[in-house]
Coordinates of C-alpha atoms in Angstrom, one line a residue:
Chain H
X1 CA 205.1 90.1 95.7
X2 CA 202.7 90.1 98.6
X3 CA 200.6 92.2 101.0
X4 CA 200.3 95.8 100.0
X5 CA 203.3 96.1 97.7
X6 CA 201.1 95.2 94.7
X7 CA 199.4 98.2 93.2
X8 CA 195.5 98.0 93.3
X9 CA 195.3 99.2 89.7
X10 CA 197.6 96.4 88.6
X11 CA 195.6 93.8 90.5
X12 CA 192.3 95.0 89.1
X13 CA 193.5 95.1 85.5
X14 CA 194.9 91.6 86.0
X15 CA 191.7 90.2 87.5
X16 CA 189.5 91.8 84.8
X17 CA 191.7 90.3 82.1
X18 CA 191.7 86.9 83.7
X19 CA 187.9 86.6 84.4
X20 CA 186.9 88.0 81.0
X21 CA 189.4 85.9 79.0
X22 CA 187.2 83.9 76.6
X23 CA 189.4 80.7 76.7
X24 CA 189.2 80.4 80.5
X25 CA 191.0 81.4 83.6
X26 CA 194.2 79.5 83.0
X27 CA 194.6 80.8 79.5
X28 CA 193.8 84.3 80.9
X29 CA 196.5 84.0 83.5
X30 CA 199.0 83.0 80.8
X31 CA 197.9 85.7 78.4
X32 CA 200.3 88.5 77.5
X33 CA 197.8 91.1 78.8
X34 CA 197.6 89.5 82.3
X35 CA 201.3 88.7 82.4
X36 CA 202.0 92.4 81.8
X37 CA 200.2 93.2 85.0
X38 CA 201.1 90.3 87.2
X39 CA 203.6 87.8 85.8
X40 CA 202.8 84.3 87.2
X41 CA 202.1 80.7 86.3
X42 CA 198.7 79.2 87.1
X43 CA 200.5 77.1 89.8
X44 CA 201.6 80.3 91.5
X45 CA 198.1 81.8 91.6
X46 CA 198.0 81.4 95.4
X47 CA 200.4 84.3 95.6
X48 CA 197.6 86.5 94.5
X49 CA 194.3 84.7 95.3
X50 CA 194.1 82.5 98.5
X51 CA 192.7 79.0 98.5
X52 CA 190.0 77.8 101.0
X53 CA 189.9 74.4 102.5
X54 CA 187.3 73.4 99.9
X55 CA 188.5 75.3 96.8
X56 CA 191.7 76.0 95.1
X57 CA 192.5 79.6 94.1
X58 CA 191.9 78.7 90.5
X59 CA 188.4 77.4 91.4
X60 CA 187.7 80.5 93.3
X61 CA 188.6 83.0 90.6
X62 CA 186.8 80.7 88.2
X63 CA 183.5 81.5 89.8
X64 CA 183.9 85.1 88.6
X65 CA 185.1 84.0 85.2
X66 CA 182.1 81.6 84.7
X67 CA 179.7 84.3 85.8
X68 CA 181.1 87.0 83.5
X69 CA 180.0 85.7 80.1
X70 CA 177.0 83.8 81.4
X71 CA 175.5 86.9 82.9
X72 CA 176.1 89.2 79.9
X73 CA 174.9 86.5 77.5
X74 CA 171.7 86.1 79.5
X75 CA 171.2 89.9 79.3
X76 CA 171.7 89.9 75.5
X77 CA 169.3 87.0 75.2
X78 CA 166.7 88.9 77.0
X79 CA 167.1 91.9 74.7
X80 CA 167.3 89.9 71.5
X81 CA 164.9 86.9 72.0
X82 CA 163.9 86.7 68.3
X83 CA 167.5 86.7 67.2
X84 CA 168.1 83.8 69.6
X85 CA 165.2 82.1 68.0
X86 CA 166.4 82.7 64.4
X87 CA 170.1 81.9 65.1
X88 CA 169.7 79.1 67.7
X89 CA 171.2 79.4 71.2
X90 CA 174.6 78.0 70.2
X91 CA 175.2 80.4 67.4
X92 CA 173.8 83.3 69.4
X93 CA 176.1 82.4 72.2
X94 CA 179.1 82.3 69.9
X95 CA 178.3 85.6 68.3
X96 CA 177.7 87.2 71.7
X97 CA 181.1 86.1 73.0
X98 CA 182.7 87.6 70.0
X99 CA 180.7 90.8 70.4
X100 CA 181.5 91.2 74.0
X101 CA 185.2 91.0 73.2
X102 CA 185.0 93.5 70.4
X103 CA 182.7 95.8 72.2
X104 CA 183.6 95.6 75.8
X105 CA 180.8 96.6 78.2
X106 CA 181.6 100.0 79.4
X107 CA 178.3 101.7 80.4
X108 CA 177.0 101.8 84.0
X109 CA 173.7 100.4 82.7
X110 CA 172.9 97.1 81.1
X111 CA 170.5 98.9 78.8
X112 CA 173.5 99.9 76.7
X113 CA 175.0 96.4 76.6
X114 CA 173.3 95.5 73.2
X115 CA 173.6 98.9 71.7
X116 CA 176.3 97.9 69.2
X117 CA 175.2 94.4 68.5
X118 CA 173.4 95.1 65.2
X119 CA 176.5 97.1 64.1
X120 CA 178.8 94.2 65.2
X121 CA 176.7 91.8 63.1
X122 CA 176.9 94.1 60.1
X123 CA 180.7 94.4 60.4
X124 CA 181.0 90.7 60.6
X125 CA 178.7 89.8 57.7
X126 CA 180.3 87.3 55.3
X127 CA 181.0 88.8 51.8
X128 CA 178.2 88.1 49.3
X129 CA 177.6 88.9 45.7
X130 CA 176.7 92.6 45.3
X131 CA 173.2 93.4 46.3
X132 CA 172.4 89.8 47.1
X133 CA 170.2 89.5 50.2
X134 CA 170.7 86.4 52.3
X135 CA 170.1 84.8 55.6
X136 CA 172.6 87.0 57.4
X137 CA 170.7 90.1 56.3
X138 CA 167.7 88.7 58.1
X139 CA 169.7 88.2 61.3
X140 CA 171.0 91.8 61.1
X141 CA 167.5 93.2 60.5
X142 CA 166.1 91.2 63.5
X143 CA 168.8 92.6 65.7
X144 CA 168.3 96.1 64.4
X145 CA 164.6 96.1 65.1
X146 CA 164.9 94.5 68.5
X147 CA 167.4 97.1 69.5
X148 CA 165.1 99.9 68.2
X149 CA 162.3 98.4 70.3
X150 CA 164.5 98.7 73.4
X151 CA 165.5 102.3 72.6
X152 CA 161.9 103.4 71.9
X153 CA 160.6 101.6 75.0
X154 CA 162.8 103.4 77.4
X155 CA 163.6 106.6 75.5
X156 CA 161.7 109.9 75.4
X157 CA 158.0 109.6 74.6
X158 CA 154.8 111.6 74.2
X159 CA 152.8 110.3 77.1
X160 CA 153.1 113.5 79.1
X161 CA 152.6 115.8 76.1
X162 CA 149.5 117.3 74.6
X163 CA 148.9 115.5 71.3
X164 CA 148.2 117.0 67.9
X165 CA 144.5 116.6 67.2
X166 CA 142.5 116.3 63.9
X167 CA 140.8 119.6 64.8
X168 CA 144.2 121.3 64.9
X169 CA 145.0 120.0 61.4
X170 CA 141.5 120.9 60.2
X171 CA 142.0 124.5 61.4
X172 CA 145.0 125.0 59.1
X173 CA 143.9 127.0 56.1
X174 CA 144.5 125.2 52.7
X175 CA 146.9 127.9 51.5
X176 CA 149.0 127.5 54.7
X177 CA 149.6 123.7 54.2
X178 CA 152.4 123.8 51.7
X179 CA 154.5 126.0 54.0
X180 CA 154.1 124.1 57.3
X181 CA 156.3 121.4 58.5
X182 CA 155.5 118.7 61.1
X183 CA 157.4 117.9 64.2
X184 CA 157.7 114.2 64.7
X185 CA 157.3 112.4 68.0
X186 CA 160.7 111.8 69.7
X187 CA 159.8 108.1 69.8
X188 CA 158.9 107.9 66.2
X189 CA 161.1 105.7 63.9
X190 CA 160.8 104.9 60.2
X191 CA 162.5 101.8 59.1
X192 CA 162.9 99.8 55.9
X193 CA 163.7 96.1 55.9
X194 CA 164.3 93.4 53.3
X195 CA 162.2 90.9 55.4
X196 CA 159.0 91.2 57.4
X197 CA 161.0 91.0 60.6
X198 CA 158.3 92.7 62.7
X199 CA 156.1 89.6 62.3
X200 CA 158.9 87.2 63.0
X201 CA 159.9 89.1 66.2
X202 CA 156.3 89.3 67.5
X203 CA 155.9 85.6 66.9
X204 CA 159.1 84.7 68.5
X205 CA 158.4 86.9 71.5
X206 CA 155.2 85.1 72.1
X207 CA 157.2 82.0 72.6
X208 CA 156.5 80.5 69.1
X209 CA 159.2 79.2 66.7
X210 CA 158.2 81.1 63.6
X211 CA 159.2 80.0 60.1
X212 CA 162.1 81.9 58.6
X213 CA 160.3 84.5 56.4
X214 CA 160.8 84.9 52.7
X215 CA 162.3 88.1 51.5
X216 CA 159.7 90.9 51.2
X217 CA 160.6 94.6 51.4
X218 CA 158.9 95.9 54.5
X219 CA 158.3 99.5 55.7
X220 CA 157.6 100.1 59.4
X221 CA 156.5 103.1 61.4
X222 CA 157.4 102.6 65.1
X223 CA 156.3 104.7 68.0
X224 CA 155.2 104.4 71.6
X225 CA 151.8 105.0 73.1
X226 CA 150.9 104.5 76.8
X227 CA 154.5 103.3 77.3
X228 CA 154.1 100.3 75.0
X229 CA 156.0 100.2 71.7
X230 CA 153.7 100.0 68.7
X231 CA 154.8 99.1 65.2
X232 CA 152.8 99.4 62.0
X233 CA 153.6 98.1 58.5
X234 CA 153.1 101.0 56.0
X235 CA 153.2 101.2 52.2
X236 CA 156.2 102.4 50.3
X237 CA 154.4 105.5 49.4
X238 CA 153.7 106.4 53.0
X239 CA 157.3 105.6 53.9
X240 CA 158.5 107.9 51.2
X241 CA 156.3 110.9 52.2
X242 CA 156.9 110.3 56.0
X243 CA 160.6 110.1 55.5
X244 CA 160.6 113.5 53.7
X245 CA 158.5 115.1 56.5
X246 CA 160.8 113.5 59.1
X247 CA 163.8 115.0 57.3
X248 CA 162.2 118.5 58.0
X249 CA 160.8 119.3 54.5
X250 CA 157.7 121.3 54.5
X251 CA 154.5 119.6 53.3
X252 CA 154.6 121.3 49.9
X253 CA 158.1 120.3 49.1
X254 CA 157.5 116.7 50.4
X255 CA 154.5 116.4 48.2
X256 CA 156.3 117.7 45.2
X257 CA 159.1 115.2 45.6
X258 CA 156.5 112.5 46.2
X259 CA 154.7 113.4 42.9
X260 CA 158.0 113.2 41.1
X261 CA 158.7 109.8 42.5
X262 CA 155.9 108.1 40.4
X263 CA 154.9 106.1 43.4
X264 CA 151.3 107.0 42.9
X265 CA 149.0 108.6 40.3
X266 CA 148.3 112.3 41.2
X267 CA 144.5 111.7 41.4
X268 CA 145.0 108.8 43.9
X269 CA 147.5 110.9 45.9
X270 CA 144.9 113.6 46.4
X271 CA 142.5 111.0 47.9
X272 CA 145.1 109.3 50.0
X273 CA 146.7 112.4 51.5
X274 CA 143.7 113.3 53.7
X275 CA 143.3 109.7 54.9
X276 CA 147.0 109.3 55.7
X277 CA 147.4 112.6 57.6
X278 CA 144.3 111.7 59.6
X279 CA 145.7 108.2 60.5
X280 CA 149.2 109.5 61.2
X281 CA 147.8 112.1 63.5
X282 CA 145.6 109.6 65.4
X283 CA 148.7 107.4 65.7
X284 CA 150.6 110.4 67.1
X285 CA 153.5 110.2 64.6
X286 CA 153.5 114.1 64.7
X287 CA 153.3 116.1 67.9
X288 CA 153.2 119.6 66.4
X289 CA 152.8 121.8 63.3
X290 CA 155.4 124.4 62.6
X291 CA 154.3 127.4 60.6
X292 CA 157.0 129.4 58.9
Chain I
X1 CA 177.9 110.7 119.3
X2 CA 176.4 109.2 116.1
X3 CA 172.7 109.0 116.0
X4 CA 171.2 105.5 115.3
X5 CA 171.0 104.8 111.6
X6 CA 173.0 108.0 111.0
X7 CA 169.7 109.8 111.8
X8 CA 167.7 108.0 109.1
X9 CA 164.2 106.7 109.7
X10 CA 163.6 103.0 110.3
X11 CA 161.4 102.5 107.2
X12 CA 160.2 99.0 108.3
X13 CA 160.1 95.9 106.1
X14 CA 160.5 96.6 102.3
X15 CA 160.8 94.7 99.1
X16 CA 163.2 95.2 96.1
X17 CA 161.1 96.7 93.2
X18 CA 161.2 94.4 90.2
X19 CA 159.5 94.9 86.8
X20 CA 157.6 91.6 87.0
X21 CA 155.7 93.0 90.0
X22 CA 154.8 96.4 88.5
X23 CA 151.2 95.3 87.5
X24 CA 150.5 93.8 90.9
X25 CA 151.8 96.8 92.8
X26 CA 149.9 99.3 90.7
X27 CA 146.7 97.3 90.8
X28 CA 146.7 96.2 94.5
X29 CA 148.7 98.9 96.2
X30 CA 150.0 96.2 98.7
X31 CA 150.7 97.3 102.3
X32 CA 154.5 97.3 101.9
X33 CA 156.5 99.7 104.1
X34 CA 158.9 100.8 101.4
X35 CA 160.6 99.8 98.1
X36 CA 164.2 99.8 97.1
X37 CA 165.0 100.4 93.4
X38 CA 168.1 99.5 91.3
X39 CA 169.2 103.0 90.5
X40 CA 170.7 102.2 87.1
X41 CA 167.4 100.8 85.8
X42 CA 165.7 104.2 86.3
X43 CA 168.3 107.0 86.0
X44 CA 168.1 107.2 82.2
X45 CA 164.6 105.9 81.7
X46 CA 162.1 108.0 80.0
X47 CA 159.7 105.2 79.5
X48 CA 157.5 102.8 81.4
X49 CA 160.0 101.9 84.2
X50 CA 160.3 105.6 85.2
X51 CA 156.6 106.2 84.8
X52 CA 155.8 103.3 87.1
X53 CA 158.5 104.4 89.6
X54 CA 157.0 107.9 89.8
X55 CA 153.6 106.4 90.6
X56 CA 155.1 104.1 93.3
X57 CA 157.1 106.9 94.8
X58 CA 153.9 108.9 95.3
X59 CA 152.6 106.2 97.6
X60 CA 155.7 104.5 99.1
X61 CA 159.1 105.6 100.5
X62 CA 161.9 104.9 98.1
X63 CA 165.5 104.0 98.6
X64 CA 168.1 103.8 95.8
X65 CA 170.5 100.9 95.5
X66 CA 173.2 101.1 92.9
X67 CA 175.4 98.4 91.3
X68 CA 177.8 100.5 89.2
X69 CA 179.3 103.2 91.4
X70 CA 182.5 101.1 91.5
X71 CA 183.8 102.9 94.5
X72 CA 186.8 100.5 94.8
X73 CA 188.0 100.9 91.2
X74 CA 191.1 102.8 90.3
X75 CA 189.3 104.4 87.4
X76 CA 188.2 108.0 87.9
X77 CA 184.8 108.4 89.4
X78 CA 182.1 108.8 86.8
X79 CA 180.8 112.3 87.6
X80 CA 178.1 112.2 84.9
X81 CA 176.8 109.0 86.5
X82 CA 176.9 110.7 90.0
X83 CA 175.0 113.7 88.7
X84 CA 172.2 111.5 87.3
X85 CA 172.1 109.5 90.6
X86 CA 171.6 112.8 92.5
X87 CA 168.9 114.0 90.1
X88 CA 167.0 110.7 90.4
X89 CA 167.3 110.8 94.2
X90 CA 165.8 114.3 94.2
X91 CA 163.0 113.4 91.8
X92 CA 161.8 110.3 93.7
X93 CA 162.6 111.8 97.1
X94 CA 164.9 108.9 97.9
X95 CA 165.6 108.4 101.6
X96 CA 169.2 107.4 100.9
X97 CA 171.5 106.1 98.2
X98 CA 173.4 102.9 98.6
X99 CA 175.9 100.8 96.6
X100 CA 178.6 98.2 97.4
X101 CA 182.1 97.9 98.8
X102 CA 183.5 96.6 95.5
X103 CA 184.7 97.5 92.1
X104 CA 182.8 96.7 88.9
X105 CA 185.4 97.4 86.3
X106 CA 188.6 99.1 85.3
X107 CA 190.2 100.7 82.2
X108 CA 186.8 102.1 81.2
X109 CA 185.0 98.7 81.3
X110 CA 182.1 97.5 83.4
X111 CA 181.9 93.7 84.1
X112 CA 178.5 94.2 85.7
X113 CA 179.7 92.2 88.6
X114 CA 180.5 93.2 92.2
X115 CA 184.2 92.3 92.4
X116 CA 186.1 92.1 95.6
X117 CA 189.0 94.3 96.7
X118 CA 192.0 93.4 98.9
X119 CA 191.5 94.7 102.4
X120 CA 194.6 96.7 103.4
X121 CA 195.7 100.2 104.5
X122 CA 196.2 101.4 100.9
X123 CA 192.8 100.2 99.6
X124 CA 191.2 101.6 102.7
X125 CA 192.6 105.0 102.1
X126 CA 191.6 104.8 98.4
X127 CA 188.0 104.0 99.3
X128 CA 187.7 106.6 102.0
X129 CA 189.0 109.3 99.7
X130 CA 186.5 108.3 97.0
X131 CA 183.6 108.0 99.4
X132 CA 184.2 111.5 100.6
X133 CA 184.2 112.8 97.1
X134 CA 180.9 111.0 96.3
X135 CA 179.3 112.3 99.4
X136 CA 180.3 115.8 98.5
X137 CA 178.8 115.4 95.0
X138 CA 175.6 113.7 96.3
X139 CA 175.4 116.1 99.2
X140 CA 174.4 113.3 101.5
X141 CA 176.1 110.4 103.3
X142 CA 176.6 107.3 101.1
X143 CA 175.4 104.0 102.4
X144 CA 177.7 101.1 101.4
X145 CA 176.9 97.4 101.5
X146 CA 179.2 94.6 102.5
X147 CA 179.6 92.4 99.4
X148 CA 179.3 88.6 99.1
X149 CA 182.5 87.3 97.6
X150 CA 184.0 84.1 96.3
X151 CA 187.7 84.8 96.7
X152 CA 190.2 86.6 98.9
X153 CA 193.5 88.2 98.1
X154 CA 196.9 87.6 99.5
X155 CA 197.2 91.4 99.6
X156 CA 194.6 91.6 102.3
X157 CA 196.0 92.4 105.7
X158 CA 192.8 92.7 107.7
X159 CA 189.4 90.9 107.8
X160 CA 186.5 92.3 105.9
X161 CA 184.6 93.3 109.0
X162 CA 187.5 95.5 110.2
X163 CA 187.9 97.0 106.8
X164 CA 184.2 97.9 106.6
X165 CA 184.1 99.3 110.1
X166 CA 187.1 101.5 109.6
X167 CA 185.9 102.6 106.2
X168 CA 182.6 103.7 107.6
X169 CA 184.2 105.5 110.5
X170 CA 186.9 107.3 108.5
X171 CA 184.7 108.2 105.5
X172 CA 181.7 109.0 107.8
X173 CA 179.3 107.0 105.7
X174 CA 176.5 104.6 106.5
X175 CA 176.4 100.8 106.2
X176 CA 173.9 98.5 104.5
X177 CA 174.5 95.3 106.3
X178 CA 173.5 92.4 104.1
X179 CA 173.3 89.5 106.5
X180 CA 173.0 87.0 103.7
X181 CA 176.2 88.3 102.2
X182 CA 177.9 88.0 105.6
X183 CA 176.7 84.4 105.8
X184 CA 177.7 83.6 102.1
X185 CA 181.2 85.1 102.6
X186 CA 181.6 83.4 106.0
X187 CA 181.1 80.0 104.4
X188 CA 183.3 80.8 101.4
X189 CA 186.1 82.3 103.5
X190 CA 185.6 80.3 106.6
X191 CA 185.1 83.0 109.2
X192 CA 182.6 83.4 112.0
X193 CA 179.6 85.4 110.8
X194 CA 178.5 86.2 114.4
X195 CA 181.8 87.9 115.1
X196 CA 181.4 89.9 111.9
X197 CA 178.0 91.2 112.9
X198 CA 179.3 91.9 116.4
X199 CA 182.1 93.9 115.0
X200 CA 180.0 96.3 112.9
X201 CA 179.4 99.8 114.4
X202 CA 175.6 99.5 115.1
X203 CA 174.7 103.2 114.8
X204 CA 176.2 103.3 111.2
X205 CA 173.9 100.6 110.0
X206 CA 171.1 102.3 108.1
X207 CA 169.7 99.4 106.3
X208 CA 169.7 95.6 106.2
X209 CA 169.4 93.2 103.3
X210 CA 168.0 89.7 103.4
X211 CA 168.1 87.2 100.5
X212 CA 168.4 83.6 99.5
X213 CA 171.5 82.0 98.0
X214 CA 172.6 78.8 96.3
X215 CA 174.7 76.2 98.0
X216 CA 177.1 74.8 95.4
X217 CA 178.6 72.2 97.8
X218 CA 182.1 73.8 98.0
X219 CA 180.9 77.3 98.2
X220 CA 177.8 79.5 98.3
X221 CA 176.6 81.9 95.6
X222 CA 174.6 85.0 96.3
X223 CA 171.8 84.3 93.8
X224 CA 168.8 86.0 95.4
X225 CA 166.7 83.2 94.1
X226 CA 164.8 81.8 97.0
X227 CA 163.8 81.8 100.7
X228 CA 166.1 83.2 103.4
X229 CA 167.6 80.3 105.2
X230 CA 167.5 79.8 109.0
X231 CA 171.2 80.7 109.7
X232 CA 170.7 84.0 107.9
X233 CA 167.5 84.7 109.9
X234 CA 169.6 84.1 113.1
X235 CA 172.2 86.6 111.9
X236 CA 169.3 89.0 111.2
X237 CA 168.0 88.6 114.7
X238 CA 171.5 89.4 116.1
X239 CA 171.8 92.4 113.8
X240 CA 168.3 93.6 115.0
X241 CA 169.3 93.2 118.7
X242 CA 172.5 95.2 118.1
X243 CA 171.0 98.0 116.1
X244 CA 167.6 98.3 117.7
X245 CA 166.0 97.9 114.3
X246 CA 166.8 99.3 110.9
X247 CA 165.0 99.4 107.5
X248 CA 165.1 95.8 106.3
X249 CA 164.7 94.7 102.7
X250 CA 164.3 91.4 100.9
X251 CA 166.0 90.9 97.5
X252 CA 164.6 88.3 95.2
X253 CA 166.2 88.6 91.7
X254 CA 166.0 85.2 90.0
X255 CA 163.1 82.7 89.7
X256 CA 161.0 85.6 91.1
X257 CA 157.7 84.4 92.5
X258 CA 154.4 86.4 92.7
X259 CA 154.6 89.5 94.7
X260 CA 152.7 88.2 97.8
X261 CA 155.2 85.4 98.2
X262 CA 158.1 87.9 98.2
X263 CA 156.3 90.2 100.6
X264 CA 155.4 87.3 102.9
X265 CA 159.1 86.3 103.0
X266 CA 160.2 89.7 104.4
X267 CA 157.4 89.8 106.8
X268 CA 158.8 86.7 108.5
X269 CA 161.4 89.2 109.9
X270 CA 158.8 90.4 112.4
X271 CA 159.1 87.2 114.4
X272 CA 162.8 87.7 114.7
X273 CA 162.4 91.3 115.8
X274 CA 159.9 90.9 118.6
X275 CA 161.3 88.9 121.5
X276 CA 157.7 88.3 122.8
X277 CA 156.7 86.4 119.7
X278 CA 157.6 82.7 119.4
X279 CA 160.4 82.2 116.8
X280 CA 159.1 80.5 113.7
X281 CA 159.8 76.8 113.1
X282 CA 163.0 76.8 111.2
X283 CA 162.6 74.9 107.9
X284 CA 165.2 76.2 105.5
X285 CA 168.5 74.9 106.7
X286 CA 171.7 75.0 104.5
X287 CA 171.2 71.3 103.8
X288 CA 167.7 71.7 102.4
X289 CA 168.9 74.2 99.8
X290 CA 172.1 72.5 98.9
X291 CA 172.5 72.0 95.1
X292 CA 176.1 71.0 94.3
X293 CA 175.4 70.6 90.6
X294 CA 174.1 74.1 90.3
X295 CA 175.5 76.4 87.7
X296 CA 174.1 79.4 89.5
X297 CA 175.5 82.9 88.8
X298 CA 174.9 86.1 90.7
X299 CA 172.9 88.8 89.0
X300 CA 173.7 92.1 90.6
X301 CA 171.9 94.0 87.9
X302 CA 168.9 93.2 85.7
X303 CA 167.9 94.1 82.2
X304 CA 164.4 95.5 81.6
X305 CA 162.8 94.0 78.5
X306 CA 160.9 96.2 76.1
X307 CA 157.1 95.8 76.0
X308 CA 155.9 95.7 72.3
X309 CA 152.4 95.5 71.1

């Protein structure tokens, strides 16, 4: 087959298969998927790709094959630097290769390349005893938080919006409070982890080689101010109440559920509520109050 | 009669906008004629990249350069992508939108590479048809760049220069002539780069790209990681003489130096544009940049890393 008789679609599907074949170009050419498009032996490659005086056809197509995983792996390493630090470059490379084969890049933007990486790690987590938290959970949590950072960094934010002020909150009459609900900032995320992954990630991103942390349940509030992602460790009590507000419950119902949770004595809650709402408002977790 | 540059303005000497230079540009407002952005890095952004772009667009002319149009693919055109491209162009008042004569993936995949197509009548007709559709959607002429490539197909029946010329004429689109790509491909495929430049229909050239590359001994890779070498400057001079001058841009995408170094590199073009000025002493020959042990890879697109407090 030569010249124009070969269909372009056939050629492109063949080339994509060959250059993205994880075991290399020759194995790619011999693969069933490539043979189904263009049936040939490696020695017959010149019938598809020409040689130059300095390079064989195999070497020439090999340039694209070498670049394929190297480029995508480099991109994933940039998005998940702390995961590289925790796993080591070799293991990260091996997982990335598997990931790229299971979740083929399909988006027009490299911003989406790592979108399914945390999910991929979860799907491939070795079986452990029920409820047992181990090293692999730490890796999954690091990947999850690093991906959240990417999404919050380039997603919708509040920089161009008028922020909720303490004065607005103070202007709400006490009897109105139970019925109001709060609109969270679009960049606001609440997350619970089994490890203090935020500290590990910050350390790794500074170029350090942090110690692998001990297990310690961690609650984080993540948002973005002035186009920079901010993360704050919060208490379990704050996490509980914020998660109810984020779910759309009005303040009264959220506080009732909170009181039933036994996370805090009622007297202490009364004192804390004012302080929390003031701090959460300053941190711009909420952008509006919604009255019924 | 086609107007020079398809009627577009000669924007002067520009620099490819890269995130590492954001702080310098915002603080110093350097005297750069214009900036080219990688479209895909901004079309979905609602964060800092887009915010910085909006500030830069207020002060400098912007041109959009894409890496995922995949005009040569047999997959259907991504209309959602084209819609976003158009919206971004309108919002930053882009002077034009460019991409590459290539395909980036098929069967729903994106390799994030600029892959070559065979040059023959069938592929020419395929591209021309798709360029016309894109131009209708974007409501403006598309500007397409000659790719650098590392292989050629037996299915090709014409040289790249002929393919690119006929494509531009038949689809009535503009050309982004990357003189470094012409040089890289000329070494890899053993053709005369001067004849290539001479074959290009000058009035259709809207823009020119300059860049550095890596010499791997048996072939060159378009890495955009260093100075423009002398043979590429010579091709630029020829291109300038033929076109009478077009918007010219330097791409530097790996091992990126501080902004003034990048800017200074593109300003060297002035000496090749003005026949009254003495030509600079040539100091970057192919031999001086040769690195046969290099494991360099091209990076058509880049990932923007999140900034976290």
